[in-house]
PDB file of C-alpha atoms and ligand atoms in Angstrom:
ATOM      1  CA  MET A   1       0.000   0.000   0.000  1.00 70.00           C
ATOM      2  CA  ASP A   2       2.874   2.358   0.750  1.00 74.00           C
ATOM      3  CA  TYR A   3       3.734   2.805  -2.889  1.00 85.00           C
ATOM      4  CA  TYR A   4       0.325   4.425  -3.509  1.00 89.00           C
ATOM      5  CA  PRO A   5      -0.094   8.194  -3.170  1.00 92.00           C
ATOM      6  CA  VAL A   6      -2.236   9.188  -0.156  1.00 94.00           C
ATOM      7  CA  SER A   7      -5.316  10.116  -2.225  1.00 93.00           C
ATOM      8  CA  ILE A   8      -5.465   6.648  -3.803  1.00 95.00           C
ATOM      9  CA  LYS A   9      -4.707   4.963  -0.497  1.00 95.00           C
ATOM     10  CA  ASN A  10      -7.627   6.788   1.140  1.00 95.00           C
ATOM     11  CA  LEU A  11     -10.039   5.684  -1.576  1.00 96.00           C
ATOM     12  CA  ILE A  12      -8.808   2.070  -1.386  1.00 96.00           C
ATOM     13  CA  ARG A  13      -9.309   2.089   2.377  1.00 96.00           C
ATOM     14  CA  SER A  14     -12.890   3.387   2.043  1.00 96.00           C
ATOM     15  CA  LEU A  15     -13.780   0.908  -0.684  1.00 97.00           C
ATOM     16  CA  ALA A  16     -12.266  -2.012   1.239  1.00 97.00           C
ATOM     17  CA  ARG A  17     -14.693  -1.282   4.087  1.00 96.00           C
ATOM     18  CA  LEU A  18     -17.666  -2.153   1.844  1.00 96.00           C
ATOM     19  CA  PRO A  19     -19.133  -5.643   2.297  1.00 93.00           C
ATOM     20  CA  GLY A  20     -17.731  -8.246  -0.075  1.00 94.00           C
ATOM     21  CA  ILE A  21     -14.893  -5.977  -1.225  1.00 95.00           C
ATOM     22  CA  GLY A  22     -11.442  -7.209  -0.302  1.00 94.00           C
ATOM     23  CA  GLN A  23      -8.168  -5.321  -0.570  1.00 95.00           C
ATOM     24  CA  LYS A  24      -7.499  -6.491  -4.139  1.00 95.00           C
ATOM     25  CA  THR A  25     -10.948  -5.550  -5.423  1.00 97.00           C
ATOM     26  CA  ALA A  26     -10.693  -2.182  -3.647  1.00 97.00           C
ATOM     27  CA  GLU A  27      -7.405  -1.498  -5.446  1.00 96.00           C
ATOM     28  CA  ARG A  28      -8.905  -2.501  -8.779  1.00 96.00           C
ATOM     29  CA  LEU A  29     -11.961  -0.266  -8.229  1.00 97.00           C
ATOM     30  CA  ALA A  30      -9.778   2.667  -7.170  1.00 96.00           C
ATOM     31  CA  MET A  31      -7.682   2.279 -10.324  1.00 96.00           C
ATOM     32  CA  TYR A  32     -10.839   2.076 -12.406  1.00 97.00           C
ATOM     33  CA  ILE A  33     -12.242   5.256 -10.849  1.00 96.00           C
ATOM     34  CA  LEU A  34      -8.872   6.960 -11.462  1.00 95.00           C
ATOM     35  CA  GLN A  35      -9.144   6.133 -15.158  1.00 96.00           C
ATOM     36  CA  GLN A  36     -12.735   7.335 -15.434  1.00 95.00           C
ATOM     37  CA  SER A  37     -13.491  10.796 -16.778  1.00 96.00           C
ATOM     38  CA  ALA A  38     -13.690  13.528 -14.131  1.00 95.00           C
ATOM     39  CA  GLU A  39     -17.403  13.776 -14.926  1.00 96.00           C
ATOM     40  CA  ASP A  40     -18.093  10.077 -14.223  1.00 97.00           C
ATOM     41  CA  ALA A  41     -16.064  10.129 -11.012  1.00 96.00           C
ATOM     42  CA  HIS A  42     -17.922  13.261  -9.840  1.00 96.00           C
ATOM     43  CA  GLN A  43     -21.236  11.617 -10.625  1.00 97.00           C
ATOM     44  CA  LEU A  44     -20.340   8.576  -8.494  1.00 96.00           C
ATOM     45  CA  ALA A  45     -19.313  10.819  -5.606  1.00 96.00           C
ATOM     46  CA  ARG A  46     -22.446  12.959  -6.012  1.00 96.00           C
ATOM     47  CA  HIS A  47     -24.736   9.906  -5.982  1.00 95.00           C
ATOM     48  CA  ILE A  48     -23.229   8.734  -2.690  1.00 95.00           C
ATOM     49  CA  VAL A  49     -23.620  12.188  -1.113  1.00 95.00           C
ATOM     50  CA  GLU A  50     -27.201  12.543  -2.431  1.00 93.00           C
ATOM     51  CA  LEU A  51     -28.114   9.113  -1.116  1.00 92.00           C
ATOM     52  CA  LYS A  52     -27.128  10.096   2.400  1.00 91.00           C
ATOM     53  CA  LYS A  53     -28.742  13.524   2.096  1.00 92.00           C
ATOM     54  CA  ARG A  54     -32.063  12.580   0.504  1.00 90.00           C
ATOM     55  CA  MET A  55     -32.812   9.111   1.805  1.00 92.00           C
ATOM     56  CA  ARG A  56     -35.482   8.902   4.441  1.00 94.00           C
ATOM     57  CA  LEU A  57     -38.240   6.556   5.499  1.00 95.00           C
ATOM     58  CA  CYS A  58     -41.679   6.546   3.913  1.00 96.00           C
ATOM     59  CA  GLU A  59     -44.145   8.067   6.373  1.00 96.00           C
ATOM     60  CA  ARG A  60     -46.676   5.309   5.775  1.00 96.00           C
ATOM     61  CA  CYS A  61     -44.759   2.033   5.353  1.00 97.00           C
ATOM     62  CA  PHE A  62     -41.231   2.964   6.532  1.00 97.00           C
ATOM     63  CA  ALA A  63     -39.578   1.764   3.327  1.00 96.00           C
ATOM     64  CA  LEU A  64     -36.600   3.756   2.035  1.00 95.00           C
ATOM     65  CA  SER A  65     -37.821   6.760   0.104  1.00 95.00           C
ATOM     66  CA  ASP A  66     -36.713  10.013  -1.516  1.00 93.00           C
ATOM     67  CA  ASP A  67     -40.035  11.627  -0.690  1.00 93.00           C
ATOM     68  CA  ARG A  68     -42.680  11.739   2.029  1.00 95.00           C
ATOM     69  CA  LEU A  69     -44.280   8.632   0.562  1.00 96.00           C
ATOM     70  CA  CYS A  70     -42.335   5.848  -1.179  1.00 96.00           C
ATOM     71  CA  ARG A  71     -42.976   4.817  -4.778  1.00 95.00           C
ATOM     72  CA  ILE A  72     -45.094   1.834  -3.750  1.00 96.00           C
ATOM     73  CA  CYS A  73     -47.306   3.844  -1.380  1.00 96.00           C
ATOM     74  CA  SER A  74     -47.844   6.500  -4.037  1.00 96.00           C
ATOM     75  CA  ASP A  75     -48.550   3.980  -6.821  1.00 96.00           C
ATOM     76  CA  PRO A  76     -52.344   3.970  -7.458  1.00 95.00           C
ATOM     77  CA  SER A  77     -52.148   0.584  -9.223  1.00 95.00           C
ATOM     78  CA  ARG A  78     -51.043  -1.257  -6.065  1.00 96.00           C
ATOM     79  CA  GLU A  79     -53.779  -3.106  -4.230  1.00 93.00           C
ATOM     80  CA  ASN A  80     -55.058  -1.162  -1.235  1.00 89.00           C
ATOM     81  CA  GLY A  81     -55.853  -3.063   1.913  1.00 93.00           C
ATOM     82  CA  LEU A  82     -53.304  -5.835   1.317  1.00 95.00           C
ATOM     83  CA  VAL A  83     -50.097  -5.333   3.293  1.00 97.00           C
ATOM     84  CA  CYS A  84     -46.972  -7.477   3.457  1.00 96.00           C
ATOM     85  CA  VAL A  85     -45.006  -7.112   6.701  1.00 97.00           C
ATOM     86  CA  VAL A  86     -41.220  -7.450   6.343  1.00 96.00           C
ATOM     87  CA  GLU A  87     -38.257  -7.037   8.668  1.00 96.00           C
ATOM     88  CA  GLN A  88     -36.019  -4.725   6.632  1.00 95.00           C
ATOM     89  CA  PRO A  89     -36.039  -2.698   3.384  1.00 94.00           C
ATOM     90  CA  ALA A  90     -33.822  -5.376   1.757  1.00 92.00           C
ATOM     91  CA  ASP A  91     -36.621  -7.939   2.272  1.00 93.00           C
ATOM     92  CA  LEU A  92     -39.059  -5.616   0.531  1.00 94.00           C
ATOM     93  CA  ALA A  93     -36.644  -5.426  -2.409  1.00 92.00           C
ATOM     94  CA  SER A  94     -36.450  -9.252  -2.592  1.00 90.00           C
ATOM     95  CA  ILE A  95     -40.240  -9.606  -2.708  1.00 91.00           C
ATOM     96  CA  GLU A  96     -40.535  -6.827  -5.296  1.00 93.00           C
ATOM     97  CA  LYS A  97     -37.966  -8.600  -7.496  1.00 89.00           C
ATOM     98  CA  SER A  98     -40.016 -11.806  -7.318  1.00 86.00           C
ATOM     99  CA  GLY A  99     -42.969  -9.870  -8.781  1.00 87.00           C
ATOM    100  CA  ALA A 100     -45.339 -11.994  -6.679  1.00 84.00           C
ATOM    101  CA  PHE A 101     -46.907  -9.224  -4.658  1.00 91.00           C
ATOM    102  CA  LYS A 102     -49.053  -6.308  -5.789  1.00 93.00           C
ATOM    103  CA  GLY A 103     -50.132  -4.874  -2.462  1.00 96.00           C
ATOM    104  CA  ARG A 104     -48.339  -2.518  -0.122  1.00 97.00           C
ATOM    105  CA  TYR A 105     -45.762  -3.035   2.622  1.00 97.00           C
ATOM    106  CA  HIS A 106     -44.968  -2.378   6.251  1.00 97.00           C
ATOM    107  CA  VAL A 107     -41.299  -2.421   7.283  1.00 98.00           C
ATOM    108  CA  LEU A 108     -40.874  -3.366  10.947  1.00 97.00           C
ATOM    109  CA  GLY A 109     -37.251  -2.256  11.155  1.00 96.00           C
ATOM    110  CA  GLY A 110     -36.183  -5.433  12.978  1.00 95.00           C
ATOM    111  CA  VAL A 111     -37.466  -8.520  14.763  1.00 95.00           C
ATOM    112  CA  LEU A 112     -38.221  -9.343  18.371  1.00 95.00           C
ATOM    113  CA  SER A 113     -35.066 -10.567  20.027  1.00 93.00           C
ATOM    114  CA  PRO A 114     -35.172 -10.700  23.836  1.00 88.00           C
ATOM    115  CA  MET A 115     -31.504 -11.762  23.905  1.00 89.00           C
ATOM    116  CA  ASP A 116     -30.569  -8.443  22.265  1.00 91.00           C
ATOM    117  CA  GLY A 117     -33.098  -6.513  24.329  1.00 93.00           C
ATOM    118  CA  ILE A 118     -35.377  -5.849  21.330  1.00 93.00           C
ATOM    119  CA  GLY A 119     -39.012  -5.887  22.437  1.00 94.00           C
ATOM    120  CA  PRO A 120     -42.350  -5.052  20.774  1.00 94.00           C
ATOM    121  CA  ASP A 121     -41.883  -1.311  21.364  1.00 94.00           C
ATOM    122  CA  ASP A 122     -38.571  -1.327  19.497  1.00 95.00           C
ATOM    123  CA  ILE A 123     -40.050  -2.423  16.155  1.00 96.00           C
ATOM    124  CA  ARG A 124     -42.983  -0.810  14.315  1.00 97.00           C
ATOM    125  CA  ILE A 125     -45.853  -2.967  15.579  1.00 96.00           C
ATOM    126  CA  SER A 126     -48.015  -0.152  16.993  1.00 95.00           C
ATOM    127  CA  GLU A 127     -47.557   1.717  13.703  1.00 96.00           C
ATOM    128  CA  LEU A 128     -48.912  -1.371  11.889  1.00 96.00           C
ATOM    129  CA  ILE A 129     -51.947  -1.505  14.180  1.00 95.00           C
ATOM    130  CA  ASP A 130     -52.587   2.222  13.573  1.00 95.00           C
ATOM    131  CA  ARG A 131     -52.547   1.581   9.828  1.00 95.00           C
ATOM    132  CA  ILE A 132     -55.214  -1.141   9.915  1.00 94.00           C
ATOM    133  CA  GLU A 133     -58.023   1.353  10.382  1.00 89.00           C
ATOM    134  CA  ARG A 134     -56.406   4.376   8.754  1.00 92.00           C
ATOM    135  CA  ASP A 135     -55.462   2.564   5.533  1.00 92.00           C
ATOM    136  CA  ALA A 136     -58.469   0.173   5.610  1.00 93.00           C
ATOM    137  CA  ILE A 137     -56.233  -2.916   5.662  1.00 95.00           C
ATOM    138  CA  ARG A 138     -58.137  -6.175   5.039  1.00 95.00           C
ATOM    139  CA  GLU A 139     -55.297  -8.674   4.821  1.00 95.00           C
ATOM    140  CA  ILE A 140     -51.819  -8.811   6.331  1.00 95.00           C
ATOM    141  CA  ILE A 141     -49.147 -11.229   5.123  1.00 94.00           C
ATOM    142  CA  LEU A 142     -46.373 -11.801   7.646  1.00 95.00           C
ATOM    143  CA  ALA A 143     -43.152 -12.213   5.679  1.00 93.00           C
ATOM    144  CA  THR A 144     -40.588 -12.115   8.462  1.00 93.00           C
ATOM    145  CA  GLY A 145     -37.722 -14.640   8.195  1.00 88.00           C
ATOM    146  CA  THR A 146     -38.140 -18.315   9.063  1.00 83.00           C
ATOM    147  CA  ASN A 147     -35.431 -18.265  11.737  1.00 86.00           C
ATOM    148  CA  VAL A 148     -36.367 -18.293  15.435  1.00 88.00           C
ATOM    149  CA  GLU A 149     -36.662 -14.489  15.738  1.00 91.00           C
ATOM    150  CA  GLY A 150     -38.670 -14.179  12.507  1.00 91.00           C
ATOM    151  CA  GLU A 151     -41.069 -16.945  13.549  1.00 89.00           C
ATOM    152  CA  SER A 152     -41.604 -15.593  17.049  1.00 92.00           C
ATOM    153  CA  THR A 153     -42.120 -12.075  15.691  1.00 95.00           C
ATOM    154  CA  ALA A 154     -44.749 -13.386  13.242  1.00 93.00           C
ATOM    155  CA  ALA A 155     -46.457 -15.357  16.037  1.00 93.00           C
ATOM    156  CA  TYR A 156     -46.442 -12.318  18.333  1.00 95.00           C
ATOM    157  CA  ILE A 157     -47.928 -10.020  15.675  1.00 96.00           C
ATOM    158  CA  ALA A 158     -50.534 -12.650  14.702  1.00 94.00           C
ATOM    159  CA  GLY A 159     -51.580 -12.801  18.371  1.00 94.00           C
ATOM    160  CA  ILE A 160     -51.890  -9.008  18.630  1.00 94.00           C
ATOM    161  CA  LEU A 161     -53.900  -8.842  15.389  1.00 94.00           C
ATOM    162  CA  ALA A 162     -56.204 -11.774  16.232  1.00 92.00           C
ATOM    163  CA  PRO A 163     -59.022  -9.654  17.748  1.00 93.00           C
ATOM    164  CA  LEU A 164     -58.900  -7.125  14.906  1.00 93.00           C
ATOM    165  CA  PRO A 165     -61.002  -7.318  11.727  1.00 92.00           C
ATOM    166  CA  VAL A 166     -58.127  -8.327   9.457  1.00 94.00           C
ATOM    167  CA  THR A 167     -57.079 -11.608   7.807  1.00 93.00           C
ATOM    168  CA  VAL A 168     -53.559 -12.657   8.790  1.00 93.00           C
ATOM    169  CA  SER A 169     -51.457 -15.106   6.790  1.00 91.00           C
ATOM    170  CA  ARG A 170     -47.862 -16.201   6.804  1.00 89.00           C
ATOM    171  CA  ILE A 171     -45.525 -16.954   3.928  1.00 81.00           C
ATOM    172  CA  ALA A 172     -43.674 -20.097   4.847  1.00 63.00           C
ATOM    173  CA  SER A 173     -43.799 -23.083   2.550  1.00 53.00           C
ATOM    174  CA  GLY A 174     -40.778 -23.090   0.293  1.00 53.00           C
ATOM    175  CA  VAL A 175     -38.786 -20.651   2.396  1.00 55.00           C
ATOM    176  CA  PRO A 176     -36.144 -22.833   4.070  1.00 56.00           C
ATOM    177  CA  MET A 177     -36.104 -22.929   7.863  1.00 54.00           C
ATOM    178  CA  GLY A 178     -33.684 -20.361   9.171  1.00 57.00           C
ATOM    179  CA  GLY A 179     -34.043 -18.551   5.864  1.00 58.00           C
ATOM    180  CA  ASP A 180     -33.295 -14.898   5.472  1.00 67.00           C
ATOM    181  CA  LEU A 181     -35.567 -13.492   2.761  1.00 67.00           C
ATOM    182  CA  LYS A 182     -32.641 -11.565   1.258  1.00 67.00           C
ATOM    183  CA  TYR A 183     -30.992 -14.823   0.225  1.00 64.00           C
ATOM    184  CA  VAL A 184     -34.043 -16.753  -0.934  1.00 66.00           C
ATOM    185  CA  ASP A 185     -34.257 -17.087  -4.713  1.00 69.00           C
ATOM    186  CA  GLN A 186     -37.049 -15.246  -6.524  1.00 70.00           C
ATOM    187  CA  VAL A 187     -38.909 -18.373  -7.712  1.00 68.00           C
ATOM    188  CA  THR A 188     -39.051 -19.808  -4.189  1.00 70.00           C
ATOM    189  CA  LEU A 189     -40.181 -16.471  -2.816  1.00 69.00           C
ATOM    190  CA  LYS A 190     -42.913 -16.159  -5.454  1.00 73.00           C
ATOM    191  CA  ARG A 191     -44.195 -19.651  -4.632  1.00 69.00           C
ATOM    192  CA  ALA A 192     -44.056 -18.924  -0.893  1.00 69.00           C
ATOM    193  CA  MET A 193     -46.051 -15.742  -1.382  1.00 73.00           C
ATOM    194  CA  GLU A 194     -48.685 -17.482  -3.535  1.00 71.00           C
ATOM    195  CA  SER A 195     -49.084 -20.407  -1.128  1.00 68.00           C
ATOM    196  CA  ARG A 196     -49.360 -18.355   2.034  1.00 73.00           C
ATOM    197  CA  HIS A 197     -51.511 -19.818   4.767  1.00 69.00           C
ATOM    198  CA  GLY A 198     -53.661 -18.522   7.596  1.00 68.00           C
ATOM    199  CA  ILE A 199     -52.445 -18.475  11.168  1.00 66.00           C
TER     200      ILE A 199
HETATM  201 ZN1   ZN B   1     -44.333   3.540   1.609  1.00 92.21          ZN
END
């Protein structure tokens, strides 16, 4: 590393901190950026700065958004009243890629995990309950992971929702036990969404 000028070394260090990028790849990327036109390099830098400046959470579903409401919440063609509950924005992206779901979402922002001190008040369960009446939700699909935390979170939410006038189902079949939705392939996810079952 010492043979690199400081400005390249700094960039390599930053890139190497990204997930899945080792030292060698970071060096290759830094060299690539160095060879790019000033305009392309500025655009890359600008996109990173804009991302941090503009990104916020959708006021309704808590997905990542540039605006007050995310693209899915502001899309009139999405089915109203049908809401898929996921742990994180990345899970929403996986389901969207599968193309199996045409309703709207609710991002919990985590799962119940007593070991880590994460209880019901730490994830967006009360916000989901508030939405049932406000957004006239008829059906909720619980699409938390199939690991212990995901299952217990789904069971907890199903229990809370039981007295309310809403149908609750769970995607499960096809998603491997211990599965993180991010890593489940799109075909499996589509099948799991289509063959959801009541709790
Ligand atoms: Zn939204």
